Amino acid sequence: MADIDAFVEREGDRLVAELAEWCSIPSVSTDPAFLDDVRRSADYLAGLMERAGLDAEVLPVPGGQPAVYGEWLGAGPDAPTITVYGHHDVQPADPLDLWVTPPFEPTVRDGCLFARGASDDKGQVHFQVSAIGHVLAADGRLPVNVKFFVEGEEEAGSPNIDAFLAEHAERLACDVIFVSDIGMYAEDVPSITTAMRGLAYFQVNLRTSSTDLHSGEWGGTVPNAAAALVELLGRLKDDKGRITVPGWYDDVVELTAEERRQFAALPFDQDAYMRTAGVAALTGEAGYSPLERVWARPSCDVNGVWSGYTGAGSKTIVPSEAHAKVSFRLVADQDPDKLAPLFERWVADNAPEGSQVDVEVHSGVRPALTPLDHPGNQALRAAIGRAFGKEPLFTREGGSGPEREMTDALGADCVYIGVMLPEDRIHAPNERLLLSHYFKGVRAAAYAYEEFARPEIASALATRRRLLGR
Ligand SMILES: [Zn+2]
């Protein structure tokens, strides 16, 4: 049986050096200047996978950046198949002058690897590949079949993922999608994410007159577009902090008692939370804690408002038009396509008298939720407990990602593993990866493959696969 502790002890420096070399490739997907580097990053990862004993291949994405596919399917058709998801592209590194050491010259200090991509997401992919490499070398086999789908344009918003998944659905087919692009609650609080929120995004355009009007000649008799828009936006939530659009909560899956218990067990310092945000008060839906609101409840934010005159000095007008960007974070099982007409109707019904309104619908993201008692989450709970020497708590994420798209395309649920920390400054200067946490990630991944293969987990996964109709 592979001894993962001894492996990490013995090979730790080599693993970090390998990850550092990968992080020295500036695979910035959003900037065409780095196209060759994204390609080099894909090639580098494919090489790592091959050395770990996987069959790997760089898959071109028409009109996009290459993904990396890897597989080891030697566990046989009766063993579960796990598809690891991550990404090898990174955020731009600017502003460069705020980095203590250059973003693409990876440096170890204070027990951390500093580099763009060290945490998000190369480190999280690397601990998976490292774990598999060790188990294959030591045991000659894995307890489960493993596939990898490592995207090259996640940081650019995964613009081609739907087409990619449709094209490669059969190849990526699995019992569980093992999302390796996530963090934990705190260094001493190992945790497992179970959900991502979705997103519905709109622009509201409001017009009250055919042209701006002189406020001396017209003020007091005609509707004012800026004031009308503010009035409209002011009606979006009631005095309990609930969104007032009829039907908005119809498909919301309520928190279970166990989830509420898990969230309440997390250390949460409300003053520190407010200090981090630089706010003087917390708002939100009555009856829910801040963590419940940000992870498990729908929310609504006005992202921008513009109207009338905003230049220097003064201009005495009644503005004719006003605009706002309004976004909603969604939770399972809300569907942005179903909510858009509800919002359009609400805007039409609530626009102040004398306003013409139209709503532009931007593309949405569907929320994802994997219940706590899902066999994949139970396997992961055991694996992370073993690696971290502490029972993990279940959390959720407030942000939005492509997880639901993958679930629908592959007919499999997502479970989430990742060792990023809130202090890792992902997307910001001085991104880092805490190496002690990374090594626990190597262990946790190796244990997870064992746990997924346990007979009771494997048969529960097979039952679930039949339920999902595959
Ligand atoms: Zn990421």
XYZ file of C-alpha atoms and ligand atoms in Angstrom:
471
model
C 0.000 0.000 0.000
C 1.346 3.405 -0.991
C 2.717 5.338 1.993
C 1.667 8.877 1.180
C 3.213 10.428 4.299
C 6.640 9.020 3.512
C 6.272 10.139 -0.098
C 5.468 13.735 0.843
C 8.324 13.718 3.354
C 10.804 12.361 0.814
C 9.674 14.074 -2.382
C 8.252 17.352 -1.059
C 11.072 19.534 -2.383
C 10.857 17.979 -5.826
C 7.089 18.522 -5.956
C 7.458 22.188 -5.040
C 10.257 22.666 -7.611
C 8.054 21.083 -10.281
C 5.079 23.253 -9.390
C 7.337 26.325 -9.352
C 8.589 25.528 -12.847
C 4.997 25.239 -14.086
C 4.112 28.539 -12.383
C 6.989 30.262 -14.180
C 4.964 29.936 -17.405
C 2.723 33.029 -17.638
C -0.428 31.293 -18.904
C -2.628 34.406 -18.854
C -5.669 33.372 -20.869
C -7.418 36.711 -21.214
C -4.514 38.490 -22.974
C -3.646 37.357 -26.544
C -0.019 38.350 -25.896
C 0.310 35.183 -23.762
C -1.204 32.719 -26.253
C 2.033 30.760 -26.677
C 2.487 30.609 -22.919
C -0.950 29.084 -22.363
C -0.006 26.472 -24.942
C 3.340 25.883 -23.170
C 1.521 25.525 -19.847
C -0.761 22.891 -21.371
C 2.237 20.999 -22.761
C 4.007 21.200 -19.410
C 0.994 19.774 -17.582
C 0.548 16.999 -20.130
C 4.208 16.114 -19.470
C 3.605 16.008 -15.712
C 0.614 13.742 -16.225
C 2.571 11.382 -18.469
C 5.330 11.153 -15.877
C 2.698 10.398 -13.226
C 1.518 7.436 -15.314
C -1.567 8.931 -16.949
C -2.201 9.000 -20.686
C -2.323 12.697 -21.423
C -3.213 14.824 -24.376
C -3.507 18.525 -25.098
C -6.958 19.125 -26.551
C -7.359 22.152 -28.791
C -10.393 24.337 -28.176
C -11.600 25.905 -31.447
C -11.359 29.667 -31.072
C -10.049 29.267 -27.529
C -7.160 28.085 -25.392
C -6.085 24.449 -25.090
C -7.325 22.127 -22.357
C -5.428 19.122 -21.036
C -6.993 15.684 -20.840
C -5.499 12.809 -18.877
C -6.705 9.346 -17.948
C -5.886 6.147 -16.144
C -8.682 3.630 -16.570
C -7.070 0.493 -15.237
C -9.425 -0.011 -12.277
C -11.987 -1.652 -14.551
C -15.602 -0.987 -15.466
C -16.974 -1.849 -12.020
C -14.866 0.719 -10.176
C -16.058 4.328 -9.969
C -14.683 6.826 -12.478
C -13.632 10.236 -11.182
C -13.072 13.237 -13.468
C -10.827 15.881 -11.921
C -11.593 19.430 -13.032
C -9.212 22.363 -12.742
C -7.579 25.026 -14.891
C -4.031 25.775 -15.970
C -4.563 29.380 -17.058
C -4.030 32.285 -14.670
C -5.203 35.826 -14.031
C -3.113 38.740 -15.323
C -0.390 39.673 -12.834
C -0.810 43.456 -12.910
C -0.032 45.692 -11.109
C 3.484 44.259 -11.299
C 5.107 46.798 -8.982
C 3.063 45.551 -6.028
C 4.678 42.091 -6.158
C 7.471 41.520 -3.618
C 9.046 39.005 -6.017
C 8.055 38.854 -9.715
C 4.827 36.911 -10.382
C 6.431 34.487 -12.840
C 9.648 33.968 -10.872
C 8.211 31.606 -8.244
C 9.833 32.068 -4.850
C 9.514 30.142 -1.595
C 9.474 32.216 1.577
C 7.720 31.958 4.941
C 6.545 28.449 4.098
C 4.699 29.633 0.989
C 5.259 29.496 -2.749
C 4.712 32.980 -4.168
C 3.706 33.082 -7.862
C 0.729 33.886 -10.050
C -1.206 30.630 -10.277
C 0.476 28.988 -7.266
C -2.908 28.632 -5.566
C -5.364 29.374 -8.379
C -5.200 26.894 -9.841
C -1.917 25.187 -10.657
C -1.269 24.167 -7.037
C -4.679 22.516 -6.763
C -4.196 20.556 -9.996
C -0.631 19.673 -9.072
C -1.504 18.013 -5.765
C -3.886 15.719 -7.640
C -1.309 14.749 -10.269
C 1.319 14.254 -7.545
C -0.934 12.000 -5.475
C -1.778 9.863 -8.495
C 1.868 9.657 -9.573
C 2.850 8.361 -6.175
C 0.052 5.796 -5.835
C 0.646 4.473 -9.358
C 4.387 4.202 -8.729
C 3.954 2.469 -5.368
C 0.963 0.218 -6.051
C 0.994 -0.060 -9.837
C -2.683 0.863 -9.849
C -5.309 3.262 -8.530
C -8.422 2.104 -6.658
C -10.640 4.058 -9.114
C -10.528 5.174 -12.749
C -9.349 8.752 -13.084
C -9.750 11.330 -15.818
C -8.578 14.938 -15.906
C -10.186 17.911 -17.597
C -7.945 20.917 -17.025
C -9.259 23.983 -18.759
C -7.113 26.711 -20.328
C -9.548 29.613 -20.211
C -11.338 29.536 -16.856
C -9.967 32.935 -15.893
C -11.369 34.315 -19.135
C -14.843 33.077 -18.150
C -14.764 29.616 -19.784
C -16.304 30.994 -22.997
C -16.147 27.669 -24.882
C -16.850 25.189 -22.100
C -20.365 24.260 -23.222
C -19.232 23.369 -26.732
C -16.191 21.567 -25.347
C -18.246 19.497 -22.911
C -20.753 18.642 -25.614
C -17.976 17.471 -27.917
C -16.100 15.464 -25.276
C -18.955 14.349 -23.015
C -18.395 10.667 -23.641
C -14.683 10.901 -23.041
C -15.137 12.855 -19.786
C -18.028 10.657 -18.552
C -17.710 9.772 -14.868
C -19.485 9.030 -11.599
C -18.224 12.127 -9.824
C -16.653 15.381 -11.003
C -13.828 16.159 -8.582
C -13.542 19.947 -8.732
C -10.034 20.954 -7.709
C -10.369 24.744 -7.887
C -11.546 25.850 -4.486
C -10.386 26.788 -1.027
C -10.859 25.990 2.613
C -12.383 28.126 5.326
C -9.190 28.708 7.322
C -5.805 27.145 7.904
C -6.990 25.392 11.058
C -10.530 24.758 9.779
C -10.482 22.129 7.019
C -13.679 22.353 5.054
C -15.550 21.002 2.048
C -17.523 23.232 -0.285
C -20.824 21.812 -1.496
C -22.310 24.568 -3.643
C -21.686 27.487 -5.955
C -24.156 30.293 -6.483
C -25.413 31.150 -9.942
C -25.839 34.530 -11.579
C -28.495 36.506 -13.428
C -27.316 39.817 -14.852
C -29.375 42.631 -16.370
C -29.154 46.183 -17.616
C -32.211 48.339 -17.003
C -32.784 51.290 -19.357
C -35.360 53.882 -18.385
C -36.535 56.893 -20.391
C -38.938 59.648 -19.339
C -38.680 62.243 -22.124
C -37.433 62.529 -25.683
C -34.630 64.869 -24.623
C -33.039 66.336 -21.476
C -35.157 69.291 -20.323
C -34.291 72.658 -18.703
C -35.046 72.270 -14.987
C -36.160 75.903 -14.725
C -38.698 75.559 -17.503
C -39.849 71.996 -16.742
C -38.764 71.039 -13.224
C -41.811 70.335 -11.067
C -44.066 69.127 -13.861
C -42.284 66.352 -15.782
C -40.914 62.971 -14.648
C -37.176 62.761 -13.964
C -35.458 59.639 -15.325
C -32.732 59.532 -12.654
C -35.235 59.873 -9.829
C -37.577 57.328 -11.438
C -34.754 54.768 -11.731
C -33.701 55.284 -8.116
C -37.315 54.831 -7.036
C -37.572 51.635 -9.090
C -34.317 50.199 -7.725
C -35.437 51.098 -4.209
C -38.326 48.662 -4.596
C -36.109 45.653 -5.351
C -35.992 44.525 -1.730
C -38.521 44.746 1.067
C -37.824 45.834 4.646
C -36.857 42.242 5.516
C -34.154 42.277 2.842
C -36.059 39.909 0.562
C -36.141 40.370 -3.193
C -39.633 41.526 -4.152
C -39.809 40.036 -7.658
C -42.808 37.643 -7.558
C -41.756 34.011 -7.892
C -38.080 34.747 -7.193
C -37.864 32.245 -4.314
C -40.089 29.531 -5.809
C -37.209 27.173 -6.679
C -34.885 27.987 -3.783
C -33.718 24.865 -1.934
C -33.885 25.691 1.763
C -30.880 25.042 3.995
C -31.081 21.774 5.894
C -30.817 21.750 9.679
C -27.474 19.946 9.364
C -26.095 22.614 7.014
C -27.158 25.373 9.381
C -25.474 23.480 12.206
C -22.269 23.124 10.135
C -22.187 26.809 9.187
C -22.833 27.863 12.772
C -19.887 25.723 13.923
C -17.474 27.711 11.746
C -15.533 30.405 13.556
C -16.951 33.710 12.307
C -15.804 37.085 13.591
C -18.384 39.599 12.431
C -16.252 42.621 13.386
C -13.264 41.304 11.439
C -15.561 40.501 8.502
C -16.845 44.081 8.517
C -13.334 45.490 8.886
C -12.139 43.463 5.875
C -14.937 44.911 3.773
C -14.550 48.368 5.302
C -18.270 48.598 6.027
C -20.151 50.101 8.963
C -23.100 47.700 8.891
C -24.189 44.371 7.463
C -27.362 44.139 5.434
C -29.331 41.233 4.054
C -32.209 38.887 4.519
C -33.729 38.700 7.987
C -33.594 35.301 9.653
C -30.269 34.216 8.135
C -26.700 34.550 9.410
C -24.131 36.386 7.248
C -22.610 33.092 6.048
C -26.046 31.722 5.213
C -26.865 34.888 3.283
C -23.692 34.909 1.235
C -23.607 31.152 0.527
C -27.131 29.846 0.496
C -29.567 32.675 -0.174
C -30.346 34.681 -3.307
C -28.912 38.186 -3.303
C -29.301 41.286 -5.452
C -26.831 44.062 -6.143
C -26.967 47.240 -8.156
C -23.593 47.180 -9.897
C -23.689 50.599 -11.523
C -26.029 53.511 -12.190
C -25.668 56.363 -14.661
C -27.855 59.236 -15.759
C -27.925 62.964 -16.409
C -24.981 65.264 -15.868
C -21.944 64.036 -13.924
C -19.222 66.434 -15.163
C -17.583 69.387 -13.450
C -19.676 72.280 -12.201
C -23.445 72.182 -12.640
C -25.932 71.683 -15.433
C -29.555 72.357 -14.619
C -31.443 69.583 -16.404
C -34.191 67.065 -15.943
C -32.454 64.002 -17.405
C -34.354 62.055 -20.037
C -32.747 58.665 -19.507
C -31.154 56.568 -16.800
C -29.468 53.166 -16.734
C -28.487 50.578 -14.167
C -26.638 47.260 -14.125
C -28.384 44.900 -11.737
C -27.146 41.429 -10.838
C -28.549 38.603 -8.766
C -26.626 35.722 -7.214
C -28.751 32.596 -7.409
C -28.895 29.414 -5.355
C -30.029 25.912 -6.266
C -32.447 25.295 -7.978
C -32.984 28.796 -9.382
C -32.605 29.033 -13.152
C -31.519 32.331 -14.744
C -33.516 31.569 -17.907
C -36.674 31.173 -15.866
C -35.991 34.259 -13.722
C -35.267 36.704 -16.559
C -38.921 37.055 -17.649
C -39.944 37.444 -13.985
C -37.539 40.349 -13.617
C -38.635 41.926 -16.925
C -42.265 41.782 -15.817
C -41.403 43.229 -12.394
C -39.568 46.161 -14.007
C -42.505 46.843 -16.325
C -44.993 46.638 -13.434
C -42.965 48.800 -11.044
C -41.563 51.538 -13.260
C -42.870 54.916 -11.997
C -45.553 56.586 -14.077
C -44.324 58.199 -17.273
C -41.268 55.877 -17.615
C -40.510 53.684 -20.588
C -38.350 50.749 -19.560
C -36.517 47.951 -21.232
C -34.317 45.224 -19.801
C -31.236 43.776 -21.479
C -30.558 40.212 -20.353
C -26.900 39.180 -20.106
C -25.959 35.505 -20.069
C -26.542 33.756 -16.749
C -24.827 31.075 -14.694
C -26.801 28.267 -13.079
C -26.159 27.403 -9.428
C -24.756 24.052 -8.287
C -25.436 22.145 -5.077
C -24.275 18.701 -3.977
C -26.067 17.588 -0.813
C -24.005 16.830 2.297
C -25.127 13.221 2.344
C -24.035 12.616 -1.257
C -21.701 9.575 -1.312
C -18.961 11.700 -2.886
C -19.133 14.190 -0.028
C -19.070 11.385 2.524
C -15.957 9.937 0.874
C -14.340 13.338 0.860
C -15.197 13.993 4.484
C -13.308 10.830 5.434
C -10.341 11.653 3.156
C -9.922 15.222 4.374
C -10.379 14.123 7.969
C -7.489 11.681 7.516
C -5.216 14.185 5.745
C -5.844 17.105 8.090
C -6.223 15.101 11.314
C -9.454 16.934 11.980
C -13.076 16.465 10.968
C -13.842 18.917 8.134
C -16.876 21.196 8.190
C -19.140 21.731 5.197
C -19.305 25.188 3.609
C -20.508 26.709 0.364
C -19.161 29.321 -2.053
C -20.823 32.627 -2.781
C -19.344 32.936 -6.265
C -20.307 31.366 -9.567
C -18.529 28.846 -11.781
C -19.070 26.294 -14.556
C -19.871 23.410 -12.176
C -23.535 23.106 -13.036
C -22.706 23.115 -16.753
C -20.373 20.184 -16.139
C -22.959 18.347 -14.051
C -25.561 18.697 -16.773
C -23.191 17.847 -19.617
C -21.611 14.826 -17.937
C -24.582 13.620 -15.883
C -22.495 13.541 -12.700
C -22.414 15.563 -9.493
C -19.519 17.774 -8.401
C -17.601 17.329 -5.195
C -15.017 19.923 -4.281
C -11.500 19.671 -2.958
C -9.028 22.512 -2.591
C -6.544 23.889 -0.117
C -6.520 27.579 -1.078
C -6.893 29.941 1.850
C -8.565 33.347 2.127
C -5.070 34.820 2.734
C -3.677 33.430 -0.545
C -4.460 36.636 -2.491
C -5.658 34.821 -5.593
C -6.230 37.234 -8.520
C -4.168 39.838 -6.580
C -0.484 40.735 -6.252
C 1.633 38.351 -4.131
C -0.550 35.285 -4.708
C 0.777 32.441 -2.593
C 0.280 28.797 -1.736
C 0.837 27.643 1.837
C 3.063 24.610 1.308
C 2.019 22.722 4.452
C -1.549 22.962 3.158
C -0.490 21.888 -0.322
C 1.150 18.745 1.131
C -2.072 17.962 2.984
C -3.796 18.329 -0.383
C -1.527 15.630 -1.838
C -2.487 13.340 1.035
C -6.182 14.201 0.865
C -6.337 13.461 -2.865
C -4.657 10.080 -2.415
C -7.022 9.190 0.422
C -10.019 10.407 -1.571
C -9.331 7.874 -4.320
C -9.297 5.142 -1.679
C -12.508 6.406 -0.124
C -14.334 6.686 -3.476
C -13.496 2.996 -4.037
C -14.969 1.751 -0.737
C -17.738 -0.725 -1.592
C -20.527 1.256 0.097
C -19.446 4.504 -1.603
C -18.880 2.845 -4.994
C -22.293 1.192 -4.941
C -24.011 4.398 -3.802
C -22.312 6.223 -6.678
C -23.483 3.531 -9.111
C -27.041 3.827 -7.798
C -26.880 7.570 -8.229
C -25.595 7.186 -11.773
C -28.596 4.976 -12.570
C -30.898 7.598 -11.002
C -29.367 10.255 -13.231
C -30.231 7.936 -16.112
C -26.879 7.014 -17.580
Zn -9.530 29.106 -10.216
